[in-house]
Amino acid sequence: MNECVLHRPGAGGEVAVVAARKACRYHRPGESYPAVRMTPDGLCPFAFHLLYPDCLAMLSRGRYPVEGGREICRLQCPFAGEGVEFGVFRIPRKRTFFGKLELLARKTADLFTPVELLEYGIAIEVTKAGAGCPHKYRAGDMFEMNIKGKKELCPAAFYTILPFYPAAPHGEKGAGLCISCADYCTDIVFSLGGGDPGSFFGECDAYGDIAVRVEGARGGGTGSPREGTEYPVNALIDAMRIPCFSALAAAFPYMRTLERGGSLGFLTRDRDAAGIQCPNPSVRVRMFVRRDRATGSFRLDVHGRDGVCPKNLQPGRSYPLPPLEGGALPLRLLATLYPYIMRLKADAAGAPRTVRCPVEAGAADVRVFRGRG
């Protein structure tokens, strides 16, 4: 059986909206979404999880190489060997006369203070069909990211939820595993599945004997890791001085957006920062991820929390983050691996898998496994 089939989220599991502090343009408490409504038009969830950070960056005015008169970001399917390639690019949005006036007013206001523009839509195109993909994509297949109005999950919520989906006890009655959206302003809380989720969040950043090994790297850039290198995940997190892997994973799309020159200042009134929160709703650590324009370095500034953080992230403290590219294992690569590491954490008997991760000027195939895999 094709490996990708084994990685689909469980059939029949639903995502329910159970709480919200403020109004959200996507969700209201009481709504629920089956697995087929988690991604744009049923796009493979693991492909969309890989693509979303660059979708957000492009939506937020990040800059990308120009091909054929348009900016485009090209990424390969995360399942090594399939050969499916996607392109992400902007598309015009249909607007009424008053919609055009509103956009003009927002652009004018943005000259003085950061404003969310949403000037363009974001399209995802299959640029290479590859072979063996169970979704049977064809070159030219198109998907449009949900900006507002489509009856599917908010893409930011989907990105946060997917790594925890395997840990949810689907098909049972009960509260299920609750996850907070990364947007702390609205603070939407989702319930995954039903039943008793156990103490999943009592073990933040505890990955046991899970390890990763670089099996192939292409591109030759400074961000390409060395082939054959192997890292236990717990030791890697300590060595890279990552304050919390879950917080890092939530922050990565915003870091990618800032790295590409995009603006998320409507969240913080600072064009070089974005406001986020951790996925644990009982702790709700609230943070700013900031990028220094001069050095390109990132940091997490913690400014609030609702409970005792298992990683002891303290309000008022600032935590430096490693660069997205470069180093023994690029942060971008580690963020790409997060859903697959979490799948093994949720399933002690889970099989190892090889994931194709984008790195600077190329890609790397990385094996995620337990013990000696």
Short mmCIF file of C-alpha atoms in Angstrom, two decimals:
data_model
loop_
_atom_site.label_atom_id
_atom_site.label_comp_id
_atom_site.label_asym_id
_atom_site.label_seq_id
_atom_site.Cartn_x
_atom_site.Cartn_y
_atom_site.Cartn_z
CA MET A 1 0.00 0.00 0.00
CA ASN A 2 1.20 3.49 -0.81
CA GLU A 3 2.63 5.15 2.30
CA CYS A 4 0.56 8.30 1.76
CA VAL A 5 -2.71 6.35 2.21
CA LEU A 6 -1.57 5.31 5.67
CA HIS A 7 -1.04 8.95 6.64
CA ARG A 8 -4.52 10.26 6.00
CA PRO A 9 -6.39 11.59 9.06
CA GLY A 10 -8.84 9.07 10.47
CA ALA A 11 -12.04 8.73 8.50
CA GLY A 12 -15.11 10.05 10.27
CA GLY A 13 -13.30 12.14 12.87
CA GLU A 14 -14.77 15.62 13.29
CA VAL A 15 -13.37 18.91 14.48
CA ALA A 16 -15.84 20.87 16.63
CA VAL A 17 -15.68 24.53 17.67
CA VAL A 18 -16.32 24.56 21.42
CA ALA A 19 -15.34 28.07 22.59
CA ALA A 20 -14.39 31.55 21.39
CA ARG A 21 -13.42 34.72 23.27
CA LYS A 22 -14.11 37.06 20.34
CA ALA A 23 -15.84 36.88 16.98
CA CYS A 24 -13.93 35.05 14.25
CA ARG A 25 -14.67 35.50 10.55
CA TYR A 26 -14.36 31.73 10.06
CA HIS A 27 -15.88 29.97 13.07
CA ARG A 28 -18.67 30.07 15.65
CA PRO A 29 -19.10 27.80 18.70
CA GLY A 30 -21.25 24.79 17.85
CA GLU A 31 -19.93 24.32 14.32
CA SER A 32 -18.25 21.06 13.32
CA TYR A 33 -16.15 19.96 10.37
CA PRO A 34 -15.67 16.42 9.04
CA ALA A 35 -12.23 15.39 7.80
CA VAL A 36 -13.13 16.16 4.17
CA ARG A 37 -13.76 19.84 5.08
CA MET A 38 -10.41 20.41 6.76
CA THR A 39 -8.54 21.52 3.61
CA PRO A 40 -9.26 23.48 0.41
CA ASP A 41 -11.53 21.34 -1.77
CA GLY A 42 -10.25 18.15 -0.18
CA LEU A 43 -6.55 18.81 -0.88
CA CYS A 44 -4.27 16.21 0.73
CA PRO A 45 -3.94 17.37 4.37
CA PHE A 46 -0.22 16.63 4.58
CA ALA A 47 0.48 18.53 1.37
CA PHE A 48 -1.54 21.51 2.61
CA HIS A 49 0.23 21.47 5.99
CA LEU A 50 3.52 21.77 4.11
CA LEU A 51 2.20 24.51 1.81
CA TYR A 52 0.36 26.68 4.35
CA PRO A 53 3.34 28.70 5.73
CA ASP A 54 4.14 29.94 2.22
CA CYS A 55 0.44 30.47 1.47
CA LEU A 56 0.28 32.75 4.52
CA ALA A 57 3.49 34.52 3.54
CA MET A 58 2.20 35.19 0.03
CA LEU A 59 -1.21 36.32 1.35
CA SER A 60 0.62 38.71 3.70
CA ARG A 61 2.68 40.36 0.93
CA GLY A 62 5.81 38.23 1.22
CA ARG A 63 8.10 38.26 -1.80
CA TYR A 64 8.91 35.25 -4.01
CA PRO A 65 10.74 34.55 -7.31
CA VAL A 66 8.93 35.69 -10.45
CA GLU A 67 8.16 33.15 -13.17
CA GLY A 68 6.05 33.95 -16.21
CA GLY A 69 5.09 37.36 -14.84
CA ARG A 70 3.89 36.19 -11.41
CA GLU A 71 5.49 35.38 -8.08
CA ILE A 72 5.37 31.67 -7.28
CA CYS A 73 6.59 29.31 -4.58
CA ARG A 74 7.26 25.70 -5.64
CA LEU A 75 7.22 22.85 -3.12
CA GLN A 76 7.32 19.07 -3.44
CA CYS A 77 4.93 16.61 -1.81
CA PRO A 78 6.24 15.68 1.68
CA PHE A 79 6.16 11.97 0.87
CA ALA A 80 9.50 11.11 -0.69
CA GLY A 81 9.36 9.33 -4.01
CA GLU A 82 5.94 10.49 -5.20
CA GLY A 83 7.22 13.40 -7.28
CA VAL A 84 4.11 15.58 -6.94
CA GLU A 85 4.98 19.28 -7.07
CA PHE A 86 2.79 22.24 -6.11
CA GLY A 87 2.96 25.92 -6.97
CA VAL A 88 1.53 28.64 -4.70
CA PHE A 89 0.64 32.02 -6.21
CA ARG A 90 -1.70 34.99 -5.86
CA ILE A 91 -4.97 35.35 -7.77
CA PRO A 92 -7.31 38.36 -8.11
CA ARG A 93 -10.32 38.57 -5.80
CA LYS A 94 -13.72 39.61 -7.09
CA ARG A 95 -14.88 42.81 -5.39
CA THR A 96 -17.99 44.93 -5.48
CA PHE A 97 -17.70 48.69 -5.89
CA PHE A 98 -17.86 49.12 -2.11
CA GLY A 99 -15.33 46.33 -1.70
CA LYS A 100 -12.92 48.26 -3.90
CA LEU A 101 -13.48 51.39 -1.82
CA GLU A 102 -12.81 49.41 1.36
CA LEU A 103 -9.54 48.06 -0.07
CA LEU A 104 -8.45 51.58 -1.04
CA ALA A 105 -9.26 52.83 2.47
CA ARG A 106 -7.29 49.95 4.02
CA LYS A 107 -4.28 50.60 1.78
CA THR A 108 -4.34 54.25 2.80
CA ALA A 109 -4.57 53.37 6.50
CA ASP A 110 -1.73 50.86 6.11
CA LEU A 111 0.61 53.71 5.23
CA PHE A 112 0.30 54.86 8.84
CA THR A 113 -0.46 51.72 10.87
CA PRO A 114 -0.40 48.01 9.97
CA VAL A 115 -3.72 46.85 8.52
CA GLU A 116 -4.80 43.45 7.19
CA LEU A 117 -5.40 43.90 3.46
CA LEU A 118 -6.34 40.50 1.97
CA GLU A 119 -5.89 42.09 -1.45
CA TYR A 120 -5.45 38.80 -3.30
CA GLY A 121 -6.61 35.23 -3.07
CA ILE A 122 -4.16 32.33 -2.87
CA ALA A 123 -4.20 29.45 -5.33
CA ILE A 124 -2.41 26.10 -5.15
CA GLU A 125 -1.71 24.37 -8.47
CA VAL A 126 -0.40 20.87 -9.12
CA THR A 127 2.55 21.66 -11.40
CA LYS A 128 3.87 18.07 -11.64
CA ALA A 129 1.65 15.02 -11.22
CA GLY A 130 4.35 12.54 -10.22
CA ALA A 131 3.52 8.84 -9.94
CA GLY A 132 1.80 6.63 -7.41
CA CYS A 133 -0.10 9.37 -5.57
CA PRO A 134 -3.39 7.89 -4.24
CA HIS A 135 -5.13 11.22 -4.83
CA LYS A 136 -4.40 10.87 -8.57
CA TYR A 137 -3.59 14.55 -9.03
CA ARG A 138 -3.04 15.81 -12.55
CA ALA A 139 -0.88 18.72 -13.64
CA GLY A 140 -3.11 21.80 -13.67
CA ASP A 141 -5.40 20.76 -10.80
CA MET A 142 -6.21 23.89 -8.77
CA PHE A 143 -7.19 24.55 -5.16
CA GLU A 144 -8.05 27.90 -3.55
CA MET A 145 -7.13 28.64 0.05
CA ASN A 146 -9.99 29.63 2.32
CA ILE A 147 -9.64 33.33 3.11
CA LYS A 148 -13.22 33.72 4.28
CA GLY A 149 -16.62 32.48 3.28
CA LYS A 150 -15.81 28.89 2.30
CA LYS A 151 -17.31 26.14 4.43
CA GLU A 152 -14.09 24.59 5.67
CA LEU A 153 -11.66 25.06 8.52
CA CYS A 154 -9.67 28.26 8.81
CA PRO A 155 -6.24 27.36 7.33
CA ALA A 156 -4.41 28.64 10.42
CA ALA A 157 -6.58 26.43 12.64
CA PHE A 158 -5.99 23.46 10.34
CA TYR A 159 -2.22 23.97 10.54
CA THR A 160 -2.34 23.93 14.34
CA ILE A 161 -4.77 21.00 14.58
CA LEU A 162 -3.29 18.45 12.16
CA PRO A 163 -0.29 17.37 14.29
CA PHE A 164 -2.64 16.53 17.19
CA TYR A 165 -5.27 14.75 15.10
CA PRO A 166 -3.82 11.23 15.63
CA ALA A 167 -3.91 11.67 19.43
CA ALA A 168 -7.66 12.33 19.44
CA PRO A 169 -9.87 9.32 20.40
CA HIS A 170 -12.08 9.44 17.29
CA GLY A 171 -15.41 7.66 17.25
CA GLU A 172 -15.99 7.86 21.01
CA LYS A 173 -18.30 10.04 23.06
CA GLY A 174 -16.82 12.67 25.31
CA ALA A 175 -15.02 15.99 25.34
CA GLY A 176 -12.15 14.88 23.10
CA LEU A 177 -8.75 16.52 22.82
CA CYS A 178 -9.03 20.32 22.90
CA ILE A 179 -6.65 22.52 20.89
CA SER A 180 -6.36 26.31 20.79
CA CYS A 181 -6.04 28.18 17.52
CA ALA A 182 -2.77 30.10 17.17
CA ASP A 183 -4.73 33.40 17.02
CA TYR A 184 -4.93 34.46 20.66
CA CYS A 185 -7.11 37.48 19.83
CA THR A 186 -10.14 35.32 18.96
CA ASP A 187 -8.94 32.32 21.05
CA ILE A 188 -11.00 29.70 19.26
CA VAL A 189 -10.87 26.28 20.96
CA PHE A 190 -11.45 23.12 18.93
CA SER A 191 -12.33 19.62 20.11
CA LEU A 192 -10.91 16.71 18.12
CA GLY A 193 -12.93 13.51 18.22
CA GLY A 194 -14.43 12.34 21.51
CA GLY A 195 -13.58 10.23 24.52
CA ASP A 196 -10.87 10.78 27.12
CA PRO A 197 -7.71 12.32 25.63
CA GLY A 198 -5.67 11.37 28.72
CA SER A 199 -2.68 13.46 29.78
CA PHE A 200 -1.42 14.30 26.29
CA PHE A 201 -0.59 17.90 27.17
CA GLY A 202 0.96 16.88 30.47
CA GLU A 203 3.97 15.73 28.46
CA CYS A 204 4.83 18.76 26.36
CA ASP A 205 8.07 18.20 24.44
CA ALA A 206 8.53 14.64 25.72
CA TYR A 207 9.26 12.52 22.65
CA GLY A 208 10.76 9.41 24.22
CA ASP A 209 12.99 7.48 21.81
CA ILE A 210 11.76 9.23 18.65
CA ALA A 211 14.64 10.28 16.40
CA VAL A 212 15.22 11.71 12.92
CA ARG A 213 17.87 10.83 10.33
CA VAL A 214 18.80 12.73 7.17
CA GLU A 215 18.74 10.17 4.34
CA GLY A 216 19.24 12.43 1.35
CA ALA A 217 19.78 16.13 0.69
CA ARG A 218 19.67 18.02 -2.61
CA GLY A 219 20.38 21.61 -3.42
CA GLY A 220 23.73 22.30 -1.82
CA GLY A 221 22.70 25.53 -0.07
CA THR A 222 23.93 26.51 3.37
CA GLY A 223 20.63 25.20 4.76
CA SER A 224 21.15 21.66 3.43
CA PRO A 225 21.85 19.20 6.27
CA ARG A 226 24.49 16.47 6.00
CA GLU A 227 23.32 13.05 4.85
CA GLY A 228 23.50 10.27 7.41
CA THR A 229 23.24 12.51 10.45
CA GLU A 230 20.88 11.21 13.16
CA TYR A 231 19.33 13.09 16.07
CA PRO A 232 17.14 12.02 19.02
CA VAL A 233 14.35 14.60 19.04
CA ASN A 234 14.58 15.40 22.78
CA ALA A 235 18.34 15.99 22.53
CA LEU A 236 17.89 18.04 19.36
CA ILE A 237 15.39 20.38 21.03
CA ASP A 238 17.84 20.95 23.90
CA ALA A 239 20.84 21.42 21.59
CA MET A 240 18.99 23.97 19.44
CA ARG A 241 17.76 25.76 22.59
CA ILE A 242 14.16 25.62 21.43
CA PRO A 243 12.05 26.81 24.40
CA CYS A 244 9.01 24.73 23.34
CA PHE A 245 8.64 22.61 20.20
CA SER A 246 4.83 23.01 20.18
CA ALA A 247 5.13 26.80 20.40
CA LEU A 248 7.76 26.77 17.67
CA ALA A 249 5.50 24.72 15.40
CA ALA A 250 2.64 27.18 15.96
CA ALA A 251 4.99 30.10 15.28
CA PHE A 252 6.61 28.75 12.12
CA PRO A 253 4.10 30.05 9.51
CA TYR A 254 4.45 33.53 11.01
CA MET A 255 8.25 33.27 11.07
CA ARG A 256 8.20 32.21 7.43
CA THR A 257 5.97 35.17 6.57
CA LEU A 258 8.27 37.65 8.31
CA GLU A 259 11.33 36.05 6.70
CA ARG A 260 9.80 36.56 3.23
CA GLY A 261 9.16 40.24 3.98
CA GLY A 262 5.45 39.87 4.71
CA SER A 263 3.54 41.97 7.24
CA LEU A 264 1.50 40.60 10.14
CA GLY A 265 1.49 43.85 12.07
CA PHE A 266 -2.31 43.96 12.22
CA LEU A 267 -1.92 41.40 15.04
CA THR A 268 0.57 43.46 17.07
CA ARG A 269 0.86 46.95 15.48
CA ASP A 270 4.50 45.98 14.83
CA ARG A 271 5.33 45.07 11.22
CA ASP A 272 8.16 42.79 12.35
CA ALA A 273 6.12 40.73 14.82
CA ALA A 274 3.12 38.42 15.03
CA GLY A 275 0.97 37.50 18.03
CA ILE A 276 0.38 33.79 18.66
CA GLN A 277 -0.52 31.38 21.46
CA CYS A 278 0.44 27.80 22.24
CA PRO A 279 -2.04 25.00 21.35
CA ASN A 280 -2.62 23.99 24.99
CA PRO A 281 -5.93 25.68 25.98
CA SER A 282 -5.44 25.12 29.72
CA VAL A 283 -2.17 27.07 29.69
CA ARG A 284 -2.69 29.46 26.76
CA VAL A 285 0.80 30.93 26.67
CA ARG A 286 0.58 34.14 24.64
CA MET A 287 3.64 35.26 22.71
CA PHE A 288 5.00 37.64 20.11
CA VAL A 289 7.35 36.13 17.54
CA ARG A 290 9.67 38.92 16.39
CA ARG A 291 12.22 39.25 13.60
CA ASP A 292 15.14 41.65 13.80
CA ARG A 293 15.40 43.36 10.41
CA ALA A 294 19.12 44.04 10.75
CA THR A 295 20.21 40.50 11.64
CA GLY A 296 17.24 38.40 10.49
CA SER A 297 17.19 36.65 13.86
CA PHE A 298 13.98 35.59 15.62
CA ARG A 299 12.84 35.52 19.23
CA LEU A 300 9.74 34.64 21.24
CA ASP A 301 8.53 37.27 23.71
CA VAL A 302 6.12 35.77 26.26
CA HIS A 303 3.59 38.28 27.55
CA GLY A 304 0.93 36.18 29.27
CA ARG A 305 -0.42 32.75 30.19
CA ASP A 306 -3.47 31.27 31.93
CA GLY A 307 -1.89 28.33 33.75
CA VAL A 308 1.34 26.62 34.71
CA CYS A 309 3.36 25.94 31.57
CA PRO A 310 4.99 22.47 31.49
CA LYS A 311 7.98 24.09 29.73
CA ASN A 312 8.06 26.94 32.25
CA LEU A 313 7.72 29.72 29.69
CA GLN A 314 7.59 32.87 31.79
CA PRO A 315 5.68 36.10 31.01
CA GLY A 316 8.09 38.97 30.54
CA ARG A 317 10.90 36.74 29.24
CA SER A 318 12.37 36.69 25.74
CA TYR A 319 13.63 33.45 24.16
CA PRO A 320 16.00 33.54 21.15
CA LEU A 321 15.23 31.10 18.34
CA PRO A 322 17.65 29.44 15.91
CA PRO A 323 17.58 30.56 12.25
CA LEU A 324 15.10 29.04 9.81
CA GLU A 325 17.92 27.90 7.51
CA GLY A 326 21.46 26.71 8.21
CA GLY A 327 22.90 24.90 11.20
CA ALA A 328 23.11 21.15 11.74
CA LEU A 329 19.35 20.79 11.23
CA PRO A 330 17.48 23.84 9.87
CA LEU A 331 14.55 25.05 11.93
CA ARG A 332 12.40 25.04 8.80
CA LEU A 333 13.10 21.33 8.36
CA LEU A 334 12.28 20.56 12.00
CA ALA A 335 8.97 22.46 11.76
CA THR A 336 8.08 20.44 8.65
CA LEU A 337 8.70 17.20 10.57
CA TYR A 338 6.51 18.17 13.54
CA PRO A 339 3.26 16.44 12.39
CA TYR A 340 5.10 13.18 11.75
CA ILE A 341 6.94 13.30 15.07
CA MET A 342 3.59 13.89 16.78
CA ARG A 343 2.04 10.94 14.97
CA LEU A 344 4.71 8.66 16.41
CA LYS A 345 4.24 10.20 19.85
CA ALA A 346 0.52 9.37 19.67
CA ASP A 347 1.11 5.83 18.38
CA ALA A 348 3.82 3.86 20.18
CA ALA A 349 3.59 1.12 17.54
CA GLY A 350 3.64 3.55 14.63
CA ALA A 351 5.75 2.75 11.59
CA PRO A 352 8.73 4.92 10.60
CA ARG A 353 8.31 7.16 7.57
CA THR A 354 10.42 9.27 5.27
CA VAL A 355 9.41 12.90 4.75
CA ARG A 356 10.62 15.27 2.05
CA CYS A 357 11.35 18.63 3.67
CA PRO A 358 12.07 21.93 1.91
CA VAL A 359 15.40 23.52 2.79
CA GLU A 360 17.34 26.40 1.30
CA ALA A 361 17.82 25.84 -2.46
CA GLY A 362 16.60 22.25 -2.35
CA ALA A 363 15.03 19.51 -0.27
CA ALA A 364 16.03 16.84 2.24
CA ASP A 365 14.57 13.37 2.81
CA VAL A 366 14.37 12.71 6.55
CA ARG A 367 13.43 9.47 8.31
CA VAL A 368 11.29 9.76 11.47
CA PHE A 369 11.49 6.64 13.62
CA ARG A 370 11.67 5.13 17.11
CA GLY A 371 14.89 3.73 18.52
CA ARG A 372 17.09 2.29 15.80
CA GLY A 373 14.84 2.67 12.75
#
